[in-house]
Coordinates of C-alpha atoms in Angstrom, one line a residue:
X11 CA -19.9 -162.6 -36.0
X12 CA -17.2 -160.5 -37.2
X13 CA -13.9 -161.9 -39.4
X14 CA -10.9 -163.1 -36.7
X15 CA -9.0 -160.3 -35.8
X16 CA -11.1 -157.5 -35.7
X17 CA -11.1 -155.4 -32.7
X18 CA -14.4 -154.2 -30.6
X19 CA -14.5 -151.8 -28.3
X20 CA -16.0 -152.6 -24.7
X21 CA -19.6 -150.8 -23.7
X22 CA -20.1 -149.2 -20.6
X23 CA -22.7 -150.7 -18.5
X24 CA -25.6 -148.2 -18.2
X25 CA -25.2 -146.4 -14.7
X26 CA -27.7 -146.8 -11.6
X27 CA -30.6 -143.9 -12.1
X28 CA -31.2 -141.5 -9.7
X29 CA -34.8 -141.9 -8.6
X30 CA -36.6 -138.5 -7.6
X31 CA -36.0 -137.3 -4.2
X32 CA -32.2 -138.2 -4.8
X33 CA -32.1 -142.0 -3.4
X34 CA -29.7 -143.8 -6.1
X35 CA -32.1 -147.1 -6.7
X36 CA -30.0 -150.8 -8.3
X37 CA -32.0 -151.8 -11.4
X38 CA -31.5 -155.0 -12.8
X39 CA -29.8 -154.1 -16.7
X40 CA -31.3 -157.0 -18.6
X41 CA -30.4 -155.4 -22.6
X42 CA -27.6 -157.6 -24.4
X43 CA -24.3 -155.2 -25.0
X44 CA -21.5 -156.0 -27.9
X45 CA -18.6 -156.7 -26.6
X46 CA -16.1 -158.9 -28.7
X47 CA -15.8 -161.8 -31.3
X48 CA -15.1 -165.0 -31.3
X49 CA -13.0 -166.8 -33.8
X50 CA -13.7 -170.2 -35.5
X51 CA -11.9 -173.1 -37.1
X52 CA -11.9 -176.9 -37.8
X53 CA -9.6 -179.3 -36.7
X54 CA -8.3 -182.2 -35.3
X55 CA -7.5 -182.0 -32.1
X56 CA -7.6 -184.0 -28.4
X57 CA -11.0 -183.5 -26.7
X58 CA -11.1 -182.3 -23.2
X59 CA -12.8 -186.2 -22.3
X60 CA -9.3 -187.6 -23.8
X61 CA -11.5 -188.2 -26.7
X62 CA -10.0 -187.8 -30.7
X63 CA -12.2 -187.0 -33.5
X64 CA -13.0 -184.3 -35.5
X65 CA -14.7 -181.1 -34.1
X66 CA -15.8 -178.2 -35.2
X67 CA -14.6 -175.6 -32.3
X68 CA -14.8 -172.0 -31.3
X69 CA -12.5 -170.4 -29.8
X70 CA -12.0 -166.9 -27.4
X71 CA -8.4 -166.1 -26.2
X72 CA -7.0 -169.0 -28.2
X73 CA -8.6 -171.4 -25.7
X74 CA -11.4 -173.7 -26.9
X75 CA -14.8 -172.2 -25.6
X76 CA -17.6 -174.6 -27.9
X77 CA -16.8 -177.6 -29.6
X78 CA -20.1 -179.7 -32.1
X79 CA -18.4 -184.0 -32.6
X80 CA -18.5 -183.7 -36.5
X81 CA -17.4 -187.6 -36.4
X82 CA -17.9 -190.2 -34.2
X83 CA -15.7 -190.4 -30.9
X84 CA -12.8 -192.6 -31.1
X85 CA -11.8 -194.2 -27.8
X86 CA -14.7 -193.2 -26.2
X87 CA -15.4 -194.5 -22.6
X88 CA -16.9 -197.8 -23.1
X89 CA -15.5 -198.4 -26.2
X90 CA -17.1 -198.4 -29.8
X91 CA -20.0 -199.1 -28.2
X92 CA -20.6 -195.4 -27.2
X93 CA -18.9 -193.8 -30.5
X94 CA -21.3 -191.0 -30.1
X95 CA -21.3 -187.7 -32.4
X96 CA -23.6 -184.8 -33.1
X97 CA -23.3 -183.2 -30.0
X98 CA -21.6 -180.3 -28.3
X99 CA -19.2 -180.7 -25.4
X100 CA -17.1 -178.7 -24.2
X101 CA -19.9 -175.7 -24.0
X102 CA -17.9 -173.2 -22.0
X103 CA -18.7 -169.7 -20.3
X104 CA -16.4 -166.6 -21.2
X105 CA -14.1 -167.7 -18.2
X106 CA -13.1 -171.3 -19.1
X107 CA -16.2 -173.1 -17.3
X108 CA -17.9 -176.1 -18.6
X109 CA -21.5 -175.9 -18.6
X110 CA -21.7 -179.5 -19.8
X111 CA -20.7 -183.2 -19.0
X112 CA -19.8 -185.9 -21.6
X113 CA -19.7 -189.1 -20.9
X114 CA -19.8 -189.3 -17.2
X115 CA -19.2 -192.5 -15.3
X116 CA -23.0 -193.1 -14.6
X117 CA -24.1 -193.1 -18.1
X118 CA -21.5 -193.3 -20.9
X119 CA -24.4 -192.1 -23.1
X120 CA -24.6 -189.1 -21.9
X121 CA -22.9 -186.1 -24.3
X122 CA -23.2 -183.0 -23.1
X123 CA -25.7 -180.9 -24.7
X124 CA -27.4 -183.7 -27.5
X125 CA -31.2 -184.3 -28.7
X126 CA -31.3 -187.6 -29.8
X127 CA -34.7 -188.5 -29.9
X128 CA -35.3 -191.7 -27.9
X129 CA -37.6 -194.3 -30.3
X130 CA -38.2 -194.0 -33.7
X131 CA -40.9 -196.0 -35.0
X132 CA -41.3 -197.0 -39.0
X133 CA -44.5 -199.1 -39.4
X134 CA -43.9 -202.0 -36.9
X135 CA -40.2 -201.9 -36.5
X136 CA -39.0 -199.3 -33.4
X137 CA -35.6 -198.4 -32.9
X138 CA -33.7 -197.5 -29.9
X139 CA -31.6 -194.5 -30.3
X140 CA -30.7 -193.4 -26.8
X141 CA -28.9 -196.0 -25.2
X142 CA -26.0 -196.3 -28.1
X143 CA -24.6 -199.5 -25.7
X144 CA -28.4 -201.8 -26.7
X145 CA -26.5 -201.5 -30.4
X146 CA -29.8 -201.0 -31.8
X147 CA -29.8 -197.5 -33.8
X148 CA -27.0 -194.6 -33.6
X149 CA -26.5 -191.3 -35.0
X150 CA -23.7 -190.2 -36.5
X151 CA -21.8 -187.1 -37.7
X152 CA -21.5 -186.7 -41.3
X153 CA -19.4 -183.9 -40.9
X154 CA -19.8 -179.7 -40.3
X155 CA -19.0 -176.9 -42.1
X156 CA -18.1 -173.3 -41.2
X157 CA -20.8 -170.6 -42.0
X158 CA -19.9 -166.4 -41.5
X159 CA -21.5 -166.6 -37.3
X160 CA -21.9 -170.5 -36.5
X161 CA -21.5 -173.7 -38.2
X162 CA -23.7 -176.3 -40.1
X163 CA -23.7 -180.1 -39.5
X164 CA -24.9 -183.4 -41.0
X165 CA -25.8 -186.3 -39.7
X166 CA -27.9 -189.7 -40.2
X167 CA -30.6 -191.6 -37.8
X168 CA -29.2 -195.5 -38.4
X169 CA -30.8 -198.9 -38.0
X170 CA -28.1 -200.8 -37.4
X171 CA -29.6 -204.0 -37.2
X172 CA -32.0 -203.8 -40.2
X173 CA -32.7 -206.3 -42.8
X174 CA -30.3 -206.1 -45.5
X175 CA -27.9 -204.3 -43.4
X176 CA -27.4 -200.7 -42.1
X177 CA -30.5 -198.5 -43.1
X178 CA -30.5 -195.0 -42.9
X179 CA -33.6 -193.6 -41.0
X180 CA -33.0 -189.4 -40.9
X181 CA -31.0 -187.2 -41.9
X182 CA -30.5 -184.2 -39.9
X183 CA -29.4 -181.1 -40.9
X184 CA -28.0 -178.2 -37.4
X185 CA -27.5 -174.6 -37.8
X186 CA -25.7 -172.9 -35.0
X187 CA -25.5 -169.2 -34.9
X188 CA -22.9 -167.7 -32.1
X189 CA -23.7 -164.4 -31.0
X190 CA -20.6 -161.8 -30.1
X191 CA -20.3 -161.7 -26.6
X192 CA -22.2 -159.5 -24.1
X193 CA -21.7 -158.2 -20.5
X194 CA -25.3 -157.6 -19.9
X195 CA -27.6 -159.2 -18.2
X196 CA -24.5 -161.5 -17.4
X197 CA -21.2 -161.9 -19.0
X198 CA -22.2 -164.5 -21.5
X199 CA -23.1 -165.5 -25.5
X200 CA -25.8 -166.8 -27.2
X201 CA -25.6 -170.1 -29.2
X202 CA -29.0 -170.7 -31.3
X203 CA -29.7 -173.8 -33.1
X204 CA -32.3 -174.7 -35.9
X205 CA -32.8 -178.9 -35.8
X206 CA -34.5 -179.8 -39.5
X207 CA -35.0 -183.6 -39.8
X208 CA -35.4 -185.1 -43.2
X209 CA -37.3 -189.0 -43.8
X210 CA -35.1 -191.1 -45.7
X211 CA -37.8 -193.4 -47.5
X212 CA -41.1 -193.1 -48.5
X213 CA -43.3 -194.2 -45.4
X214 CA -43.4 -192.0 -42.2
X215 CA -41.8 -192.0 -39.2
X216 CA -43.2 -191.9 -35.5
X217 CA -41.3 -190.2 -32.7
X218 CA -42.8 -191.9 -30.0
X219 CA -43.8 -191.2 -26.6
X220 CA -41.4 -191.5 -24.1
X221 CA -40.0 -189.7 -20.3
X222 CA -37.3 -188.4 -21.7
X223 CA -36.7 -187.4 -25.4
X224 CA -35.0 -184.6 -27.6
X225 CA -33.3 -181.6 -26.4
X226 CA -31.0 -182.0 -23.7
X227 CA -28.5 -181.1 -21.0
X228 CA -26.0 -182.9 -18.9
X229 CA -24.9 -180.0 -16.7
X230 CA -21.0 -179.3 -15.5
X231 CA -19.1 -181.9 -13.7
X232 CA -18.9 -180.0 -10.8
X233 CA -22.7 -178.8 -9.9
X234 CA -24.7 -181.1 -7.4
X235 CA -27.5 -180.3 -5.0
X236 CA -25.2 -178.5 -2.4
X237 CA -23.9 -176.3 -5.3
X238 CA -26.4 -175.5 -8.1
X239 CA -30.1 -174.4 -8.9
X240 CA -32.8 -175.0 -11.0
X241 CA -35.3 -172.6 -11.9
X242 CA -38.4 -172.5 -14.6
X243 CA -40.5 -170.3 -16.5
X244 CA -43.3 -171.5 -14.3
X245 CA -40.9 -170.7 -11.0
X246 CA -40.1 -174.3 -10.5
X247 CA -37.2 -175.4 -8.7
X248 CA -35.2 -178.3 -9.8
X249 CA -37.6 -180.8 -7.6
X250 CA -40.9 -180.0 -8.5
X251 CA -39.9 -179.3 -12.2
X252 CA -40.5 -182.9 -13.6
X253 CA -43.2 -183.3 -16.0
X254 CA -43.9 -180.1 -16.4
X255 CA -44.1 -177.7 -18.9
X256 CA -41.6 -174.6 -19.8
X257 CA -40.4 -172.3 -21.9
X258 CA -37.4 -172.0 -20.7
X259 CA -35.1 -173.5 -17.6
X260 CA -32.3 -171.6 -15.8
X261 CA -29.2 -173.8 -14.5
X262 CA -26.9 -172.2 -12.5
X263 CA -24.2 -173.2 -10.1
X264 CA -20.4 -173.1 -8.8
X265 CA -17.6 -172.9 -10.8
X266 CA -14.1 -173.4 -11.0
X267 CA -12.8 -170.2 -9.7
X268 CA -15.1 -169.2 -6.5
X269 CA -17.9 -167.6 -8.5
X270 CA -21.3 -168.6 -10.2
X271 CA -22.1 -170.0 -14.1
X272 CA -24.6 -171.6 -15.9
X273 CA -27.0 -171.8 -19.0
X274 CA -30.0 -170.4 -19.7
X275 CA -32.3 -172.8 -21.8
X276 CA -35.1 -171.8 -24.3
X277 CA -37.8 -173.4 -26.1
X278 CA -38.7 -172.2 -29.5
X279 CA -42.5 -171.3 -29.6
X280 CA -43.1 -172.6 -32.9
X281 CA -41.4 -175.8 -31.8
X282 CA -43.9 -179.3 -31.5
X283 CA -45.6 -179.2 -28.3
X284 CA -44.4 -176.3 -26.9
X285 CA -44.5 -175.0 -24.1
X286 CA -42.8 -178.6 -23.8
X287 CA -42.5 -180.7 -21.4
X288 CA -39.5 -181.0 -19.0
X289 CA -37.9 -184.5 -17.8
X290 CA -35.5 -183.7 -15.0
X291 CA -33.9 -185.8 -12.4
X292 CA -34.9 -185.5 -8.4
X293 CA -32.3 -183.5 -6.3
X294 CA -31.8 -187.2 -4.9
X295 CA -30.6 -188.7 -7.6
X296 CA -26.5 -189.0 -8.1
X297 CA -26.3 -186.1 -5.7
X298 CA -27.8 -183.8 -7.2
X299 CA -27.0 -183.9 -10.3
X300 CA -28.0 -181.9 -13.5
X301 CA -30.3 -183.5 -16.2
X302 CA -32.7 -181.2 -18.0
X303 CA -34.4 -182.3 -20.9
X304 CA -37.1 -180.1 -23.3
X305 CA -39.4 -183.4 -24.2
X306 CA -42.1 -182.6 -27.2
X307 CA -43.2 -186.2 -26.7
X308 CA -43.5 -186.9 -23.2
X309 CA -47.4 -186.7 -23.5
X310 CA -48.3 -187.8 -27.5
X311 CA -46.1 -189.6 -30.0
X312 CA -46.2 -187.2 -33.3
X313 CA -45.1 -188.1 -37.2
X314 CA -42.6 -187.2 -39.6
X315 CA -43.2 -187.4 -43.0
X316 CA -41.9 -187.8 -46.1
X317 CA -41.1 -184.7 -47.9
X318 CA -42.5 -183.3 -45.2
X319 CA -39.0 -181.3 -43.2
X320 CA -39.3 -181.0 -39.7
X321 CA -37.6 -178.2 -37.3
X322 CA -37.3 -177.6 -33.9
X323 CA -35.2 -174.9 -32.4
X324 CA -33.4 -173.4 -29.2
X325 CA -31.8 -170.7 -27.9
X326 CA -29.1 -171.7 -25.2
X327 CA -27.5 -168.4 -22.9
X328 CA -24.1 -169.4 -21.5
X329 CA -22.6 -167.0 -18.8
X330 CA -20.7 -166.6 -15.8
X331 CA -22.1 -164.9 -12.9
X332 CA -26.2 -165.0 -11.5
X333 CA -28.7 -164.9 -13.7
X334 CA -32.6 -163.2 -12.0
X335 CA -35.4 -164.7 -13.1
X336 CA -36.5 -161.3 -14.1
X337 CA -33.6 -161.1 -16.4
X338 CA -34.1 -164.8 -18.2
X339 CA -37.5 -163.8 -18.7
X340 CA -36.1 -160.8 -20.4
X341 CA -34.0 -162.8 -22.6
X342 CA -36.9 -165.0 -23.2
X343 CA -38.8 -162.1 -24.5
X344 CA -35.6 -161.1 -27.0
X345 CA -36.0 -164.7 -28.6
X346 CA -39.6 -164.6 -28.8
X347 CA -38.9 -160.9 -30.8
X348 CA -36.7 -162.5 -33.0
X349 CA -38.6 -165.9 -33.5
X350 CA -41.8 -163.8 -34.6
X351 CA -40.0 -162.6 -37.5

């Protein structure tokens, strides 16, 4: 990430090779090219949901391309019922188009790209942290700071209806890194993001089993089952992909302007579980449309304990145009590189 205002120079594609014999052959071009830089900033400013609050947003063009909630949502839909934070929407491609939902009329819980996990458990007591409208636990922004490529966020896993009042479960550091953009394999950026979680007391914590749990995304608006697809690591499509396990999951579909975008999705190796378990919704349900999840506890409940950090991390590709298989295994194969060091 480069300061605001600097200039990069576009670079060329690679050209078709010329196979022997003379026959000009396409090749897929799967190597990430430097292009240009985005610029950062924090403000307050109106969320595309009609939502105030402060966010900590990225911008390419002057127009908003990733915003992270640092605070909770103030008239949110529902009401302070579903004051979400510490999640990321809007998540857009280079061209303007949202990747992600927020808040959608079929489940006001919903935020985007988020990874609450769903129950916590300490001793006897579990705590719902899903379903903000059961009023039971909620996690909230702290606030974010700007760092030379990304950002870095705070926020806090509360029991809201503990004895005594309030108690504060987690705290939960993010690290984003933003990559420059990149015109191969597909006109796109990385975002990577390092999840630490921190016990706030002196007894563990259980994340416990559950469907659907952690990482996750509530694709664009727009996609449904006539429009969009779903592929995985394993070469699962979007209706045989539940309950199974991947390291990474493709989502790709129609945009605003007559062409194809999406998101690439990837599992750390290191991360609990992995490869981990997917929870995604059938093709039948709400038309179609997109809920991917990356579930490290879909099989086995697993602790946290005290003094005891714990990370989990993932690297999400956001472009416009179609991604191959070929080519998100590819970039699968970059991250694993990088995550080996």
């Amino acid at each position: 990430m480069r300061p605001t205002g600097s200039t990069m120079k576009r670079l060329p594609s690679h050209p078709a090779r010329t196979q022997p014999g003379g026959t000009n052959m396409k090749r897929y071009l799967c190597t990430p090219l430097r292009m240009i830089t985005l610029t950062l900033g924090l403000a307050l400013l109106l969320g595309t949901s009609g939502h105030a609050g402060e966010v900590m947003h990225f911008e390419l063009a002057g127009e908003p391309l990733i915003q992270y909630q640092a605070a909770p949502l103030e008239n949110a839909r529902g009401g302070k019922r579903f004051s979400g934070s510490n999640f990321i929407h809007p998540l857009k491609t280079p061209s303007g188009f949202s990747v992600t939902h927020s808040q959608p009329l079929d489940h006001w819980h919903h935020f985007g790209l988020w990874w609450p996990w769903k129950y916590v458990k300490q001793g006897e007591r579990q705590v719902l942290f899903w379903e903000l409208q059961r009023q039971q636990g909620i996690i909230e922004a702290t606030g974010a700071v700007r760092t030379a490529d990304g950002f870095t966020a705070e926020s806090v896993y509360i029991d809201r209806n503990a004895d005594g009042g309030p108690q504060e479960w987690i705290r939960e550091e993010v690290h984003a890194t933003i990559s420059d953009l990149v015109d191969a394999p597909a006109h796109g950026y990385h975002l990577d993001l390092a999840i630490t979680q921190h016990v706030l007391g002196d007894a563990p914590l259980e994340i416990v089993r559950y469907r659907y749990s952690g990482f996750t995304l509530r694709g664009a608006q727009k996609w449904n089952r006539g429009n969009s697809s779903v592929l995985t690591s394993e070469g699962l499509d979007y209706a045989h992909s539940q309950g199974t396990r991947a390291r990474w999951i493709l989502v790709q579909g129609a945009n605003d302007s007559g062409g194809t975008s999406g998101i690439l999705m990837m599992s750390h190796p290191k991360n609990q579980n992995h490869p981990e378990h997917l929870r995604t919704w059938d093709p039948s349900t709400l038309n179609g449309a997109i809920f991917v999840n990356f579930n490290p506890v879909q099989e086995a409940s697993f602790m946290i304990e005290p003094d005891t950090p714990h990370t989990r991390k993932y690297r999400v590709f956001v472009f416009d145009g179609d991604l191959s298989a070929h080519c998100a295994e590819s970039l699968w194969d970059d991250y694993l590189s990088v995550a080996s060091l």
